[in-house]
Every structure is written in structure tokens, then in C-alpha cells.
Amino acid sequence: RAFTLVGLSAKKKKKNQPTLTADEDLRGCFKRITGRKVRVQNKDLVQVTFKYHLATDLVKNWSVDAVAAGVESLLLLLDDKDNDDDEVATTSIKGISEDSASEWGSRRYPVGSPLGIQRATLETMNGFWELDVSHKTKRPGLRQQQHSVTDKNLMENDNNSLAHDRVKSVPVAKSADFLQALGVTNVEGKPRPGKASKLRQIQKFVEIVNGLITQYKSKDGPVTKISTIDMGCGRGYLTFALHSFLMENSHDNVKSTSISTRGIDVRPKLVAEINSIADSLGETFDSLNFETGTIESFLEETYSTAQSQSTTEQRASKESDDEREMEILIALHACDTATDDAIWAGICRQAAVICVAPCCQKELRPQIDNHAKVAASDHPLSPIFQFGIYRERLTETVTDSIRAILLQMMGYKVSVFEFIGGEHTSKNVMITAVKKNGPSSKSVELRSKLKKLAEFHGITSHKLASWMKEELAGEVQADKFPPRLSRRGLPSS
């Protein structure tokens, strides 16, 4: 079924082998060799992965008949002349000698060497064996653990484990109806041409948001209603995916969770098209609706709703012990300050989860450019300021860092990370925020950091800071933050 050969780890080399201090001593040596049985075109083979120190991994497919001789040669460094009577073994060893070396050439050491194989394991349907051949062991030792061939888990999973490409657990089924309707996959669940990266993005996004929901639930327990708002949803790939996932997992509690989703986009024809798709997919998507609008119009709606609702209504809808609602606000690739508007809308609505992927951070660029012109030559950033491409990247970093600090001030637990690989889009930074109980207790400290960050880069204004009435210039005043908010989260008049 599988085997593993383990070499010396770099950590142990540095700690216990003071004579082997250079990286070159390990370069090209085996770190780990793993083999597992696979089935390729109805033929049983053994897929062997060679991992080296400071070198590129290799993957080879061995015939089943060559495995015994191959493992033996790796452990004992047998030569062709030692196996003249075994044509299969001789051929295998020749191939291993040529194919198992890294691009730095063969760096194989015999048993007993500090840089050689240290231990090995072998798993079959009949048992599990462990071999200790460490350079610290005077006599190699072999231990066996028996298990029955009738073990149900082994027998039932054996065919699945033979797949050349292991099936990865994903939150959204690749053959889901909505993915086919949106043109992402075909009936077999395979991505259509040009849609493979979009499918990966969908899966990753749902995985991220599910983690944020779990994080919020763990704070105060289950919720009875989850409302999602996707501002600037586009064609709705991620909106459909998250709604479908939440609907499928809405009955994991004693009480079922009510799910509703709104997608907002500025293009009426596109909105009509994706609403038609949602209507055609059955009752699962009855509570998914798309509407024409902008982030600005949604923000106006937020203010209007807050002003029309009384404190009693707010308490009934938000603070009932029996009815606990959470709202998720999403805005991916909202240009420039539209991301700030979206974040502010989430803050005003006391959204449990805010998830944004900023795009085109232009607001601070003129301020940084001006600061670069007037900054002294001994300014720590002067080598960066002189190049436009660096100022552009610095603008993105500073803009999002200010957003993160401001969210922390408002009592959110914030994470900033790469959403998807840079090969798919250069705008791949995601900011997520999960609501905690009340404003941060470290507001003065955070505000001080905010001002120092802004001053160091010559920033005097920022859209989200303006929404929060937070000045970026001047001394820290402990009694000025956090601003007094209404029950809905809007600044009190």
C-alpha cells in the first residue's frame, strides 16, 4: 500500500551535528521518499516522491515488481553487480541510480551515515513495519504491527486510495447545478475551458467565509439567521456558491438556520440574467436575490433603515435570546474608496463578518507622492520614494493597513492575507473582520499606532478614517475614541 524512507532533518543537523554546518552538506540529500500504490490507465503502479534538501522534488512511477529491489537499493546502495541474477532488480537499480538523483547529482549515503536514510516504514494489507536504521543505532531494528486483512476501513478505502490524483475535500460539489448554469463546470464536474482558476477561487472563498462564520459562532453559540450581502457581486459566482453552501449546512443545529442572500450590482441587464438563473435552480435559491444598485446606494439605505427603526425594534431584531442573527458583508474588488464605503456600511450595520478584497488603492497615492518630494534625503524610506512602482505598492500596503487598524478600533478581529495566487490576479489581498463584543479596549494604543503610521508616510486623510471622524494628524486624545454610536452603529447626532 505505501512506504516511507526518512533522511536526516535539517533541524537535527544543525542541533546535533556541529560538524555539518554548511547547507551544502545537505544539498541534494534525501529528506523523505514516499511511495503509494496508484492505478493509471487500469495498470497498478507505485508513485514514488523524492524530496531533497535544498533541491527540487521528483515524482516517478515504478512498476510493482520493481519496488522491493528499488527500496533495497535505496537502503543498502546495492550495485548492478550485486544483482546479476535478477534482471528486474538490476533494471530497477539502474533506473533508480539515474532517476532518483536531484539536479545537483547523486548524494546517496550508506546506512549508518548521518546523511543517509534514518528510518523507514512499510504498510501492506497484512501489517505495518517500522525499521530504525539511524546513524545512532548500532544494530538496525525492525518492529511489526499486525492488522487483519478484513479491516473494513482498509478494504473499503483501498480502491479510492489507488486514484492517481487524490480526491480533495471541497466545500462546494464540482458538479453543482449552479456551477453548470453559470458555465463554470460541465455535467461531469470538470471546469470548462478558462474556468479552472475561477473554480479554485470559488472553493477557497467559501472555505474562508465558513471559517469566519465558525469563528463568530464559537463566541456566543449558534445563530438562527444568516443574512449575506454581496456588494458589487458581478456575475455572482461567489454569491451563488456561498448561498448554496450555507443552505446545505443550515440544519446542523437543533434549530435550523434561516439563510438569505442579496447580491448588488450596478448593471441591470446582468442582474436580470443572474436572477433568471437563480429562479431556474429550484427552492434552494428562493432566498437568493440580486438587485440593481451601488455601494453608495446601499450605504444610503443603511442610514435610512437605521433612522426609521426605533430602539425597541432594534432590540427585538438584534438582541433576542431566542433569535440570534448574524450579517455577512462582502465587497470584492471594489475600486479605491468604494472599499472604505463598504467597510463603513458593515460597521454601521454591526455586521458580524466583513470580507473585502481591495482594488485600485489610489486615494493615498498623491499624498505619498507629495511626501516623497518634500521628505529629507535621510528619511528611512527615501530609497523607496524615488521609484514610482515602489510608491504604488507602498500606497496599497499603507491604505489597507489603515483599514485594518480602524476595524480593530471598532472591535473587530482582523486578518489580512493572500486570497488566491498572484498568477490569477494581482489584486489578491483579502481583509476579513469578525465582530467581537464592543469597541476595542486597546483603542488608545491602536489610535496612536494609526497616527504614527500616517505621519511616517505623509498621510493626512483616508476615506474610512473620515467616515469614522478620525483625524490622522495631531496628538492622541484618549477621550476622543471610540465615537459614541447609536444602537444601529451610526454616529449619534
Coordinates of C-alpha atoms in Angstrom, one line a residue:
R1 CA 0.0 0.0 0.0
A2 CA 2.7 2.5 0.9
F3 CA 6.3 3.0 2.1
T4 CA 8.3 5.9 3.5
L5 CA 12.0 6.4 3.8
V6 CA 13.1 9.3 6.0
G7 CA 16.5 11.1 5.9
L8 CA 18.2 13.4 8.3
S9 CA 16.2 16.6 9.0
A10 CA 17.9 20.0 8.6
K11 CA 16.9 20.9 12.2
K12 CA 18.6 17.9 13.7
K13 CA 21.7 18.5 11.5
K14 CA 22.1 22.0 13.0
K15 CA 21.4 21.0 16.5
N16 CA 23.1 17.6 16.9
Q17 CA 25.7 17.6 14.2
P18 CA 28.0 20.6 14.8
T19 CA 30.5 19.4 12.2
L20 CA 27.8 19.7 9.4
T21 CA 27.3 23.4 9.5
A22 CA 27.1 24.3 5.8
D23 CA 23.9 23.9 3.8
E24 CA 26.0 22.3 1.0
D25 CA 26.4 19.3 3.3
L26 CA 22.7 18.5 2.9
R27 CA 22.0 19.8 -0.6
G28 CA 20.7 17.0 -2.8
C29 CA 20.5 14.5 0.1
F30 CA 17.2 12.7 0.7
K31 CA 14.8 14.4 3.1
R32 CA 11.9 11.9 2.5
I33 CA 10.9 9.3 0.0
T34 CA 7.3 8.2 -0.1
G35 CA 5.6 5.6 -2.3
R36 CA 2.0 4.8 -2.7
K37 CA 0.1 2.4 -4.9
V38 CA -1.8 4.1 -7.7
R39 CA -3.8 2.9 -10.7
V40 CA -3.0 4.6 -14.0
Q41 CA -4.9 3.5 -17.1
N42 CA -6.1 0.3 -15.4
K43 CA -2.5 -0.6 -14.5
D44 CA -1.2 -0.8 -10.9
L45 CA 1.9 1.3 -10.3
V46 CA 3.7 2.7 -7.3
Q47 CA 4.0 6.5 -7.3
V48 CA 7.3 7.5 -5.6
T49 CA 8.0 11.0 -4.5
F50 CA 11.6 12.1 -3.8
K51 CA 12.0 15.1 -1.5
Y52 CA 15.5 16.5 -1.1
H53 CA 17.3 19.1 1.0
L54 CA 17.6 22.4 -1.0
A55 CA 16.7 20.8 -4.3
T56 CA 13.6 20.3 -6.4
D57 CA 11.3 17.3 -5.7
L58 CA 10.9 14.5 -8.2
V59 CA 8.0 12.1 -8.8
K60 CA 8.4 8.8 -10.5
N61 CA 6.1 5.8 -11.3
W62 CA 7.7 2.4 -10.5
S63 CA 6.3 -0.9 -11.6
V64 CA 5.0 -3.0 -8.7
D65 CA 7.6 -5.7 -9.4
A66 CA 10.5 -3.3 -9.1
V67 CA 9.5 -1.9 -5.7
A68 CA 11.3 -4.4 -3.5
A69 CA 14.6 -4.1 -5.3
G70 CA 14.2 -0.3 -5.5
V71 CA 13.7 0.2 -1.8
E72 CA 16.5 -2.3 -1.1
S73 CA 18.9 -0.3 -3.3
L74 CA 17.9 3.0 -1.6
L75 CA 18.6 1.5 1.8
L76 CA 21.7 -0.6 1.1
L77 CA 23.2 1.2 -2.0
L78 CA 23.4 -2.1 -4.0
D79 CA 25.3 -2.0 -7.3
D80 CA 24.3 -3.7 -10.5
K81 CA 26.9 -6.4 -10.0
D82 CA 25.2 -7.5 -6.8
N83 CA 22.0 -8.4 -8.7
D84 CA 23.2 -10.2 -11.9
D85 CA 20.8 -13.0 -11.3
D86 CA 17.8 -10.7 -11.0
E87 CA 17.0 -8.9 -14.3
V88 CA 14.1 -6.9 -12.8
A89 CA 16.1 -5.8 -9.8
T90 CA 19.1 -4.8 -12.0
T91 CA 16.9 -2.8 -14.3
S92 CA 15.3 -1.1 -11.3
I93 CA 18.5 -0.2 -9.7
K94 CA 19.9 1.2 -12.9
G95 CA 16.8 3.4 -13.2
I96 CA 16.9 4.5 -9.5
S97 CA 20.6 5.4 -9.7
E98 CA 19.8 7.6 -12.7
D99 CA 16.4 8.9 -11.8
S100 CA 16.4 9.4 -8.1
A101 CA 19.2 11.9 -8.0
S102 CA 18.3 15.6 -7.8
E103 CA 19.6 18.3 -10.2
W104 CA 22.7 18.5 -8.0
G105 CA 23.6 14.9 -8.8
S106 CA 23.6 11.8 -6.6
R107 CA 24.1 12.4 -2.9
R108 CA 23.3 9.0 -1.5
Y109 CA 24.9 7.8 1.7
P110 CA 25.0 4.3 3.1
V111 CA 23.2 3.0 6.2
G112 CA 24.9 4.3 9.3
S113 CA 25.8 7.7 7.8
P114 CA 24.4 10.8 9.4
L115 CA 23.3 12.0 5.9
G116 CA 21.8 8.7 4.9
I117 CA 18.3 7.2 5.4
Q118 CA 17.5 7.1 9.1
R119 CA 14.2 5.2 9.3
A120 CA 11.6 3.5 7.1
T121 CA 8.0 2.3 7.2
L122 CA 6.1 -0.1 5.1
E123 CA 2.3 -0.6 5.1
T124 CA 0.6 -3.6 3.4
M125 CA -2.9 -5.1 3.7
N126 CA -1.4 -7.5 6.2
G127 CA 0.6 -5.3 8.5
F128 CA 2.7 -2.3 9.3
W129 CA 6.5 -2.4 9.7
E130 CA 8.9 0.2 11.1
L131 CA 12.7 0.0 10.5
D132 CA 15.2 2.0 12.5
V133 CA 18.5 2.5 10.7
S134 CA 19.5 5.7 12.4
H135 CA 23.3 6.5 12.5
K136 CA 22.9 6.5 16.3
T137 CA 21.7 2.9 16.2
K138 CA 24.4 0.2 16.5
R139 CA 22.0 -2.5 15.3
P140 CA 19.1 -1.8 13.0
G141 CA 15.8 -2.7 14.5
L142 CA 12.5 -3.9 12.8
R143 CA 9.1 -3.7 14.5
Q144 CA 5.9 -5.1 13.1
Q145 CA 2.3 -4.2 13.9
Q146 CA -0.3 -6.7 12.7
H147 CA -3.8 -5.8 11.4
S148 CA -6.4 -8.0 9.8
V149 CA -6.9 -8.1 6.1
T150 CA -10.7 -7.9 6.9
D151 CA -10.3 -4.4 8.3
K152 CA -13.3 -2.7 6.8
N153 CA -11.6 0.7 6.5
L154 CA -8.7 -0.7 4.6
M155 CA -10.8 -2.8 2.3
E156 CA -13.5 -0.2 1.6
N157 CA -11.0 2.7 1.0
D158 CA -8.4 0.7 -1.0
N159 CA -9.9 1.4 -4.4
N160 CA -10.3 5.1 -3.6
S161 CA -6.6 5.3 -2.4
L162 CA -5.5 3.9 -5.8
A163 CA -6.6 7.0 -7.6
H164 CA -3.6 8.7 -9.3
D165 CA -5.0 12.1 -8.2
R166 CA -6.4 12.0 -4.7
V167 CA -9.9 13.4 -4.3
K168 CA -9.7 16.7 -2.4
S169 CA -12.4 17.6 0.0
V170 CA -14.1 20.8 -1.2
P171 CA -17.0 22.8 0.3
V172 CA -18.9 23.0 -3.0
A173 CA -19.6 20.0 -5.2
K174 CA -17.9 20.5 -8.6
S175 CA -21.0 19.1 -10.3
A176 CA -23.4 21.5 -8.5
D177 CA -26.3 22.7 -10.7
F178 CA -25.5 26.4 -10.2
L179 CA -21.9 25.9 -11.4
Q180 CA -23.2 24.3 -14.5
A181 CA -25.7 27.0 -15.0
L182 CA -23.1 29.7 -14.6
G183 CA -20.8 27.9 -17.1
V184 CA -18.1 27.1 -14.6
T185 CA -18.2 23.3 -14.9
N186 CA -19.8 20.6 -17.1
V187 CA -22.1 17.8 -16.0
E188 CA -19.1 15.7 -15.0
G189 CA -17.9 18.4 -12.6
K190 CA -14.9 19.3 -14.7
P191 CA -14.1 23.0 -15.2
R192 CA -14.9 24.4 -18.6
P193 CA -12.1 26.0 -20.7
G194 CA -10.7 29.0 -18.9
K195 CA -12.7 28.4 -15.7
A196 CA -10.3 26.3 -13.6
S197 CA -9.0 29.3 -11.7
K198 CA -12.5 30.6 -11.1
L199 CA -13.5 27.2 -9.6
R200 CA -10.5 27.3 -7.3
Q201 CA -11.4 30.8 -6.3
I202 CA -14.9 29.8 -5.5
Q203 CA -13.8 26.9 -3.3
K204 CA -11.3 29.0 -1.5
F205 CA -13.7 31.8 -0.9
V206 CA -16.4 29.6 0.6
E207 CA -13.8 27.9 2.8
I208 CA -12.6 31.3 4.1
V209 CA -16.1 32.6 4.9
N210 CA -17.1 29.3 6.5
G211 CA -14.1 29.7 8.8
L212 CA -15.2 33.2 9.7
I213 CA -18.7 32.1 10.5
T214 CA -17.4 29.3 12.7
Q215 CA -15.2 31.7 14.5
Y216 CA -18.2 34.0 15.2
K217 CA -20.4 31.2 16.3
S218 CA -17.8 29.9 18.7
K219 CA -18.1 33.2 20.6
D220 CA -21.7 33.1 21.5
G221 CA -23.2 29.9 20.2
P222 CA -25.4 29.0 17.2
V223 CA -27.3 31.6 15.2
T224 CA -30.9 31.3 13.8
K225 CA -30.5 33.6 10.8
I226 CA -27.6 34.4 8.5
S227 CA -28.0 37.3 6.1
T228 CA -25.4 37.8 3.4
I229 CA -24.9 41.0 1.4
D230 CA -22.5 40.9 -1.6
M231 CA -21.9 44.4 -2.9
G232 CA -20.6 44.5 -6.4
C233 CA -21.4 40.9 -6.9
G234 CA -20.8 40.8 -10.7
R235 CA -22.0 37.6 -12.3
G236 CA -22.5 36.2 -8.8
Y237 CA -20.1 33.2 -8.9
L238 CA -19.1 33.6 -5.3
T239 CA -22.6 34.7 -4.2
F240 CA -24.3 31.6 -5.6
A241 CA -21.5 29.4 -4.1
L242 CA -21.8 30.8 -0.6
H243 CA -25.6 30.7 -0.6
S244 CA -25.6 27.1 -1.8
F245 CA -23.1 26.1 0.9
L246 CA -25.0 27.9 3.7
M247 CA -28.3 26.3 2.6
E248 CA -26.7 22.8 2.6
N249 CA -25.3 23.3 6.1
S250 CA -28.3 25.2 7.6
H251 CA -29.6 22.2 9.6
D252 CA -26.5 21.3 11.6
N253 CA -28.1 22.5 14.8
V254 CA -31.2 21.6 16.8
K255 CA -32.7 24.7 15.3
S256 CA -32.4 25.2 11.6
T257 CA -30.8 28.4 10.4
S258 CA -32.7 30.8 8.1
I259 CA -30.5 31.8 5.1
S260 CA -31.0 34.9 2.9
T261 CA -28.6 36.4 0.4
R262 CA -28.6 39.7 -1.5
G263 CA -26.3 40.4 -4.5
I264 CA -26.0 44.0 -5.6
D265 CA -24.6 45.1 -8.9
V266 CA -24.8 48.3 -11.0
R267 CA -25.6 46.6 -14.3
P268 CA -29.3 45.9 -14.7
K269 CA -29.1 43.5 -17.7
L270 CA -26.6 41.3 -15.7
V271 CA -28.8 41.4 -12.6
A272 CA -31.8 40.3 -14.6
E273 CA -29.7 37.4 -16.2
I274 CA -28.5 36.0 -12.9
N275 CA -31.9 36.4 -11.2
S276 CA -33.2 34.3 -14.0
I277 CA -30.6 31.7 -13.3
A278 CA -31.4 31.7 -9.6
D279 CA -35.1 31.3 -10.3
S280 CA -34.4 28.2 -12.5
L281 CA -32.4 26.4 -9.8
G282 CA -35.3 25.5 -7.5
E283 CA -36.3 26.3 -3.9
T284 CA -32.7 26.2 -2.6
F285 CA -32.2 29.5 -4.3
D286 CA -35.5 31.1 -3.4
S287 CA -33.9 33.2 -0.8
L288 CA -31.2 34.4 -3.1
N289 CA -32.0 37.7 -4.8
F290 CA -30.0 40.1 -7.0
E291 CA -30.8 43.8 -7.4
T292 CA -29.5 46.8 -9.2
G293 CA -27.6 49.3 -7.1
T294 CA -24.2 50.6 -5.9
I295 CA -22.3 50.5 -2.7
E296 CA -23.2 54.2 -2.2
S297 CA -26.9 53.5 -2.6
F298 CA -26.6 50.6 -0.2
L299 CA -24.9 52.9 2.3
E300 CA -27.8 55.4 1.9
E301 CA -30.2 52.5 2.5
T302 CA -28.3 51.6 5.7
Y303 CA -28.7 55.2 7.0
S304 CA -32.4 55.3 6.1
T305 CA -33.2 52.0 7.8
A306 CA -31.3 53.0 10.9
Q307 CA -33.2 56.2 11.2
S308 CA -36.6 54.6 10.6
Q309 CA -36.2 51.8 13.1
S310 CA -36.9 52.5 16.8
T311 CA -34.7 51.4 19.6
T312 CA -37.4 48.9 20.6
E313 CA -37.3 47.4 17.1
Q314 CA -33.6 47.2 17.2
R315 CA -33.6 45.4 20.5
A316 CA -36.2 42.9 19.2
S317 CA -34.4 42.2 16.0
K318 CA -30.8 42.1 17.3
E319 CA -30.8 41.1 21.0
S320 CA -33.4 38.4 21.4
D321 CA -32.1 35.4 23.3
D322 CA -34.2 33.1 21.0
E323 CA -33.4 34.8 17.7
R324 CA -29.7 35.4 17.1
E325 CA -28.9 36.9 13.7
M326 CA -25.6 37.4 12.0
E327 CA -24.9 39.5 8.9
I328 CA -22.1 38.9 6.5
L329 CA -21.0 41.8 4.3
I330 CA -18.9 41.1 1.2
A331 CA -17.2 43.5 -1.2
L332 CA -14.6 42.0 -3.5
H333 CA -12.6 44.3 -5.8
A334 CA -14.5 47.4 -5.0
C335 CA -12.4 50.2 -6.6
D336 CA -10.5 52.7 -4.5
T337 CA -12.6 54.3 -1.7
A338 CA -15.6 52.1 -2.6
T339 CA -14.0 49.5 -0.3
D340 CA -14.0 52.1 2.5
D341 CA -17.7 52.8 1.9
A342 CA -18.4 49.0 2.0
I343 CA -16.4 48.6 5.3
W344 CA -18.2 51.6 6.8
A345 CA -21.6 50.1 5.8
G346 CA -20.6 46.9 7.6
I347 CA -19.6 48.8 10.7
C348 CA -22.8 50.8 10.7
R349 CA -24.9 47.6 10.3
Q350 CA -22.9 45.9 13.1
A351 CA -22.1 43.1 10.6
A352 CA -20.8 40.0 12.3
V353 CA -18.4 39.4 9.4
I354 CA -16.9 41.8 6.9
C355 CA -14.9 40.4 4.0
V356 CA -13.3 42.7 1.4
A357 CA -10.7 42.4 -1.3
P358 CA -9.5 45.9 -2.0
C359 CA -8.7 47.1 -5.5
C360 CA -7.1 50.2 -7.1
Q361 CA -6.0 51.9 -3.9
K362 CA -5.5 55.4 -5.4
E363 CA -6.6 57.8 -2.7
L364 CA -3.3 57.9 -0.8
R365 CA -1.0 58.0 -3.8
P366 CA -1.0 61.8 -4.3
Q367 CA -0.2 62.2 -0.6
I368 CA 2.6 59.7 -0.7
D369 CA 4.0 61.3 -3.9
N370 CA 3.9 64.7 -2.3
H371 CA 5.6 63.4 0.9
A372 CA 8.3 61.8 -1.3
K373 CA 9.1 65.2 -2.8
V374 CA 9.4 67.1 0.5
A375 CA 10.9 64.2 2.6
A376 CA 14.5 64.7 3.6
S377 CA 17.2 62.7 1.9
D378 CA 17.9 60.9 5.2
H379 CA 14.2 59.8 5.5
P380 CA 14.3 56.0 6.1
L381 CA 12.0 55.5 3.0
S382 CA 13.9 57.8 0.6
P383 CA 15.3 54.8 -1.3
I384 CA 11.8 53.6 -1.8
F385 CA 10.2 57.0 -2.5
Q386 CA 12.4 57.6 -5.6
F387 CA 10.8 54.8 -7.6
G388 CA 7.2 55.1 -8.8
I389 CA 6.5 51.3 -8.7
Y390 CA 7.5 51.2 -5.1
R391 CA 5.3 54.2 -4.2
E392 CA 2.4 52.4 -5.8
R393 CA 2.9 49.2 -3.8
L394 CA 3.5 51.2 -0.7
T395 CA 0.2 53.0 -1.3
E396 CA -1.6 49.7 -1.4
T397 CA 0.1 48.5 1.8
V398 CA -0.5 51.7 3.8
T399 CA -4.1 52.0 2.6
D400 CA -5.0 48.5 3.7
S401 CA -3.0 48.8 7.0
I402 CA -5.0 51.9 8.0
R403 CA -8.3 50.0 7.2
A404 CA -7.2 47.1 9.4
I405 CA -6.3 49.3 12.3
L406 CA -9.6 51.2 12.0
L407 CA -11.6 47.9 12.0
Q408 CA -9.7 46.8 15.1
M409 CA -10.7 50.1 16.8
M410 CA -14.3 49.2 16.1
G411 CA -14.0 45.9 17.9
Y412 CA -13.3 43.5 15.0
K413 CA -10.7 40.7 14.9
V414 CA -8.9 41.4 11.7
S415 CA -6.9 39.2 9.3
V416 CA -5.1 40.3 6.2
F417 CA -3.8 37.6 3.8
E418 CA -3.4 36.5 0.2
F419 CA -6.8 35.3 -1.1
I420 CA -5.6 33.4 -4.2
G421 CA -2.3 33.1 -6.0
G422 CA -0.8 36.1 -7.8
E423 CA -1.0 34.2 -11.1
H424 CA -4.8 34.7 -11.2
T425 CA -4.9 38.4 -10.2
S426 CA -2.5 41.0 -8.8
K427 CA -5.3 42.3 -6.6
N428 CA -5.3 39.2 -4.3
V429 CA -5.2 40.7 -0.8
M430 CA -8.2 40.0 1.4
I431 CA -9.2 41.7 4.6
T432 CA -11.5 39.9 6.9
A433 CA -13.1 41.1 10.2
V434 CA -15.1 39.2 12.8
K435 CA -17.1 41.2 15.3
K436 CA -16.2 41.0 19.0
N437 CA -18.1 42.3 21.9
G438 CA -17.9 46.1 21.8
P439 CA -15.1 48.5 20.7
S440 CA -11.5 47.5 21.4
S441 CA -10.1 48.0 24.9
K442 CA -6.9 49.0 23.2
S443 CA -8.4 51.9 21.3
V444 CA -5.9 54.5 22.6
E445 CA -2.9 52.3 21.7
L446 CA -4.3 51.5 18.2
R447 CA -5.1 55.2 17.6
S448 CA -1.5 56.0 18.5
K449 CA -0.2 53.5 16.0
L450 CA -2.6 54.8 13.4
K451 CA -1.3 58.3 13.8
K452 CA 2.4 57.3 13.7
L453 CA 1.8 55.2 10.6
A454 CA 0.0 58.1 8.8
E455 CA 2.7 60.7 9.9
F456 CA 5.6 58.5 8.8
H457 CA 4.1 58.2 5.3
G458 CA 2.7 61.7 5.0
I459 CA -1.0 60.7 5.1
T460 CA -3.4 63.4 6.3
S461 CA -6.7 61.9 5.1
H462 CA -8.2 58.5 4.5
K463 CA -11.9 57.8 3.4
L464 CA -12.7 55.2 6.1
A465 CA -11.0 57.4 8.8
S466 CA -13.2 60.3 7.5
W467 CA -16.3 58.2 7.9
M468 CA -15.3 57.4 11.4
K469 CA -14.4 61.1 12.1
E470 CA -10.9 60.0 12.9
E471 CA -8.2 62.6 12.4
L472 CA -4.9 61.4 11.2
A473 CA -2.9 64.5 12.3
G474 CA -2.5 65.8 15.8
E475 CA -1.9 64.3 19.2
V476 CA -3.7 61.3 20.6
Q477 CA -6.6 62.2 22.8
A478 CA -7.8 59.3 24.9
D479 CA -11.3 60.6 25.4
K480 CA -12.0 61.1 21.7
F481 CA -12.3 57.5 20.6
P482 CA -14.3 55.4 20.2
P483 CA -17.0 57.7 18.8
R484 CA -20.4 57.4 20.5
L485 CA -22.6 55.2 18.3
S486 CA -26.4 54.7 18.1
R487 CA -28.0 51.4 18.6
R488 CA -27.6 50.6 14.9
G489 CA -23.9 51.6 15.0
L490 CA -24.3 55.1 13.4
P491 CA -22.7 58.1 14.9
S492 CA -25.1 59.8 17.3
S493 CA -26.2 63.3 16.3

